[in-house]
Amino acid sequence: MPISAETDVILFTSCKGGVGKSTVCANLAMAMAALGKKILLIDCDFGNRCLDIIMGLADDAVYDIGDVIMERIPPEEAIIKDRRNPGINFIAAPYNFSSRISKPAFQRVVKAYADTGNYDYIFIDTPGGIGEPLDFAASVADTAYIIVSPTRAAIRAAERTGIYLAQKGVRRERLIINQFAGRSIKKAKEEVISIIDETAIKLIGVVPYDVELIRAGNAGKLIDEILSNNITHAFENIAYRTMGQTRPLFCNIKKLKKLR
Ligand SMILES: Nc1ncnc2c1ncn2[C@@H]1O[C@H](COP(=O)(O)OP(=O)(O)OP(=O)(O)O)[C@@H](O)[C@H]1O
Ligand SMILES: [Mg+2]
């Protein structure tokens, strides 16, 4: 059951670490905010947060979602308003995973945020692997964006994640192929089809490999400040497709870079 009719809740996951879940979550949020959408990002990487760094909001994160769940502060106090785009709102993850963060309490808090009517989308970033944070996120999400990099291990992990989330009742799963590199667009399309076949998950988008994205992640910069047209267009394409608009997969994407 969706927790809200107005707010779409999307979780970003893979049971493999380091495939780009947080990078994709942060930059897609910025791409959607640039198109006028209002997004609340919740970092659920309890105990190992890093979305605040990628977002460039580490110094602003005084409170976290754990403080709200444990009723130490009112829900609005945990929200950091992004200075670059007012459509972006962010809540950090707690440094430690407390057993007092229960699934019903998490559900109640996410529903309260959705019920404010302030957000078109709630994005939830989850840790690599299967465990409680992912289960919590799955219990409130309408959609799971499963991130996969084009390696055999990540593809197998994506397939397993898809099966796991379907068992948890997530109704809609979509694949984002990240860190895609070193092929002509024609060859890339062939590989995309084989990854869809292997994971048995419908595709929503492809993000090329680009060192600019690594530099940006370290500097807390998002696509509005990344000087790579390919990256900007890739996230814009996924943003349109997330909003239900038709958009060719590689729209405006030029040659893919070689891995260094
Ligand atoms: N498209 C890309 N091109 C190049 N580097 C990328 C791309 N996407 C992500 N990265 C880099 O890969 C690394 C891992 O990314 P990220 O932290 O987003 O992954 P994650 O799946 O959230 O990891 P974790 O499982 O630890 O939460 C980072 O250094 C990031 O900059
Ligand atoms: Mg992460």
PDB file of C-alpha atoms in Angstrom, residues 59-149:
ATOM      1  CA  ASP A  59      28.540  20.791   7.952  1.00  0.00           C
ATOM      2  CA  ASP A  60      24.809  21.517   8.130  1.00  0.00           C
ATOM      3  CA  ALA A  61      23.777  18.120   9.485  1.00  0.00           C
ATOM      4  CA  VAL A  62      23.188  18.750  13.200  1.00  0.00           C
ATOM      5  CA  TYR A  63      20.280  16.343  13.645  1.00  0.00           C
ATOM      6  CA  ASP A  64      19.383  13.096  11.903  1.00  0.00           C
ATOM      7  CA  ILE A  65      16.426  10.833  11.186  1.00  0.00           C
ATOM      8  CA  GLY A  66      17.205   8.869  14.380  1.00  0.00           C
ATOM      9  CA  ASP A  67      16.556  12.025  16.449  1.00  0.00           C
ATOM     10  CA  VAL A  68      13.104  12.319  14.845  1.00  0.00           C
ATOM     11  CA  ILE A  69      12.283   8.614  15.243  1.00  0.00           C
ATOM     12  CA  MET A  70      13.275   8.733  18.924  1.00  0.00           C
ATOM     13  CA  GLU A  71      11.180  11.900  19.328  1.00  0.00           C
ATOM     14  CA  ARG A  72      14.062  14.063  20.490  1.00  0.00           C
ATOM     15  CA  ILE A  73      13.143  16.789  17.981  1.00  0.00           C
ATOM     16  CA  PRO A  74      10.080  17.649  15.869  1.00  0.00           C
ATOM     17  CA  PRO A  75      10.257  16.223  12.300  1.00  0.00           C
ATOM     18  CA  GLU A  76      10.835  19.576  10.558  1.00  0.00           C
ATOM     19  CA  GLU A  77      13.898  20.327  12.659  1.00  0.00           C
ATOM     20  CA  ALA A  78      15.917  17.499  11.053  1.00  0.00           C
ATOM     21  CA  ILE A  79      15.406  18.897   7.547  1.00  0.00           C
ATOM     22  CA  ILE A  80      18.288  20.740   5.886  1.00  0.00           C
ATOM     23  CA  LYS A  81      17.199  23.099   3.112  1.00  0.00           C
ATOM     24  CA  ASP A  82      19.629  23.067   0.211  1.00  0.00           C
ATOM     25  CA  ARG A  83      21.067  26.489  -0.660  1.00  0.00           C
ATOM     26  CA  ARG A  84      21.484  25.628  -4.360  1.00  0.00           C
ATOM     27  CA  ASN A  85      17.888  24.652  -5.018  1.00  0.00           C
ATOM     28  CA  PRO A  86      14.938  25.128  -2.630  1.00  0.00           C
ATOM     29  CA  GLY A  87      13.373  21.966  -4.081  1.00  0.00           C
ATOM     30  CA  ILE A  88      15.980  19.854  -2.259  1.00  0.00           C
ATOM     31  CA  ASN A  89      15.479  18.926   1.401  1.00  0.00           C
ATOM     32  CA  PHE A  90      17.798  16.542   3.197  1.00  0.00           C
ATOM     33  CA  ILE A  91      17.831  14.489   6.392  1.00  0.00           C
ATOM     34  CA  ALA A  92      21.061  12.814   7.537  1.00  0.00           C
ATOM     35  CA  ALA A  93      21.425   9.259   8.856  1.00  0.00           C
ATOM     36  CA  PRO A  94      22.464   8.629  12.461  1.00  0.00           C
ATOM     37  CA  TYR A  95      26.103   7.733  13.026  1.00  0.00           C
ATOM     38  CA  ASN A  96      25.002   4.660  14.976  1.00  0.00           C
ATOM     39  CA  PHE A  97      22.133   2.245  14.408  1.00  0.00           C
ATOM     40  CA  SER A  98      20.145   2.170  17.653  1.00  0.00           C
ATOM     41  CA  SER A  99      17.794  -0.714  18.413  1.00  0.00           C
ATOM     42  CA  ARG A 100      15.289   2.020  19.357  1.00  0.00           C
ATOM     43  CA  ILE A 101      14.880   2.757  15.638  1.00  0.00           C
ATOM     44  CA  SER A 102      12.045   0.339  14.924  1.00  0.00           C
ATOM     45  CA  LYS A 103      10.227  -0.309  11.658  1.00  0.00           C
ATOM     46  CA  PRO A 104       6.828   1.026  12.882  1.00  0.00           C
ATOM     47  CA  ALA A 105       8.492   4.183  14.196  1.00  0.00           C
ATOM     48  CA  PHE A 106      10.318   4.668  10.878  1.00  0.00           C
ATOM     49  CA  GLN A 107       7.070   4.154   8.933  1.00  0.00           C
ATOM     50  CA  ARG A 108       5.242   6.663  11.138  1.00  0.00           C
ATOM     51  CA  VAL A 109       7.926   9.301  10.557  1.00  0.00           C
ATOM     52  CA  VAL A 110       8.122   8.849   6.771  1.00  0.00           C
ATOM     53  CA  LYS A 111       4.321   8.981   6.552  1.00  0.00           C
ATOM     54  CA  ALA A 112       4.321  12.188   8.604  1.00  0.00           C
ATOM     55  CA  TYR A 113       6.742  13.772   6.116  1.00  0.00           C
ATOM     56  CA  ALA A 114       4.642  12.582   3.158  1.00  0.00           C
ATOM     57  CA  ASP A 115       1.444  13.846   4.808  1.00  0.00           C
ATOM     58  CA  THR A 116       2.809  17.397   4.977  1.00  0.00           C
ATOM     59  CA  GLY A 117       2.141  17.531   1.223  1.00  0.00           C
ATOM     60  CA  ASN A 118       5.429  19.438   0.841  1.00  0.00           C
ATOM     61  CA  TYR A 119       7.163  16.853  -1.336  1.00  0.00           C
ATOM     62  CA  ASP A 120       6.568  15.317  -4.750  1.00  0.00           C
ATOM     63  CA  TYR A 121       9.095  12.599  -3.997  1.00  0.00           C
ATOM     64  CA  ILE A 122      10.811  11.093  -0.981  1.00  0.00           C
ATOM     65  CA  PHE A 123      14.133   9.472  -1.899  1.00  0.00           C
ATOM     66  CA  ILE A 124      15.606   6.965   0.560  1.00  0.00           C
ATOM     67  CA  ASP A 125      19.264   6.009   0.255  1.00  0.00           C
ATOM     68  CA  THR A 126      20.046   2.604   1.761  1.00  0.00           C
ATOM     69  CA  PRO A 127      23.302   0.854   2.712  1.00  0.00           C
ATOM     70  CA  GLY A 128      24.840  -1.871   0.553  1.00  0.00           C
ATOM     71  CA  GLY A 129      23.535  -5.255   1.609  1.00  0.00           C
ATOM     72  CA  ILE A 130      20.366  -6.719   2.992  1.00  0.00           C
ATOM     73  CA  GLY A 131      19.339  -5.793   6.518  1.00  0.00           C
ATOM     74  CA  GLU A 132      17.079  -3.697   8.697  1.00  0.00           C
ATOM     75  CA  PRO A 133      17.548  -0.284   7.025  1.00  0.00           C
ATOM     76  CA  LEU A 134      16.610  -1.810   3.658  1.00  0.00           C
ATOM     77  CA  ASP A 135      13.617  -3.594   5.214  1.00  0.00           C
ATOM     78  CA  PHE A 136      12.468  -0.328   6.781  1.00  0.00           C
ATOM     79  CA  ALA A 137      12.797   1.507   3.461  1.00  0.00           C
ATOM     80  CA  ALA A 138      11.059  -1.322   1.581  1.00  0.00           C
ATOM     81  CA  SER A 139       8.094  -1.085   3.957  1.00  0.00           C
ATOM     82  CA  VAL A 140       7.347   2.514   2.871  1.00  0.00           C
ATOM     83  CA  ALA A 141       8.555   2.575  -0.756  1.00  0.00           C
ATOM     84  CA  ASP A 142       6.345   2.495  -3.841  1.00  0.00           C
ATOM     85  CA  THR A 143       9.376   1.957  -6.064  1.00  0.00           C
ATOM     86  CA  ALA A 144      12.908   0.602  -5.739  1.00  0.00           C
ATOM     87  CA  TYR A 145      15.656   1.912  -7.987  1.00  0.00           C
ATOM     88  CA  ILE A 146      18.202  -0.892  -8.067  1.00  0.00           C
ATOM     89  CA  ILE A 147      21.634   0.390  -8.973  1.00  0.00           C
ATOM     90  CA  VAL A 148      23.960  -1.884 -10.893  1.00  0.00           C
ATOM     91  CA  SER A 149      27.422  -1.357 -12.315  1.00  0.00           C
TER      92      SER A 149
END
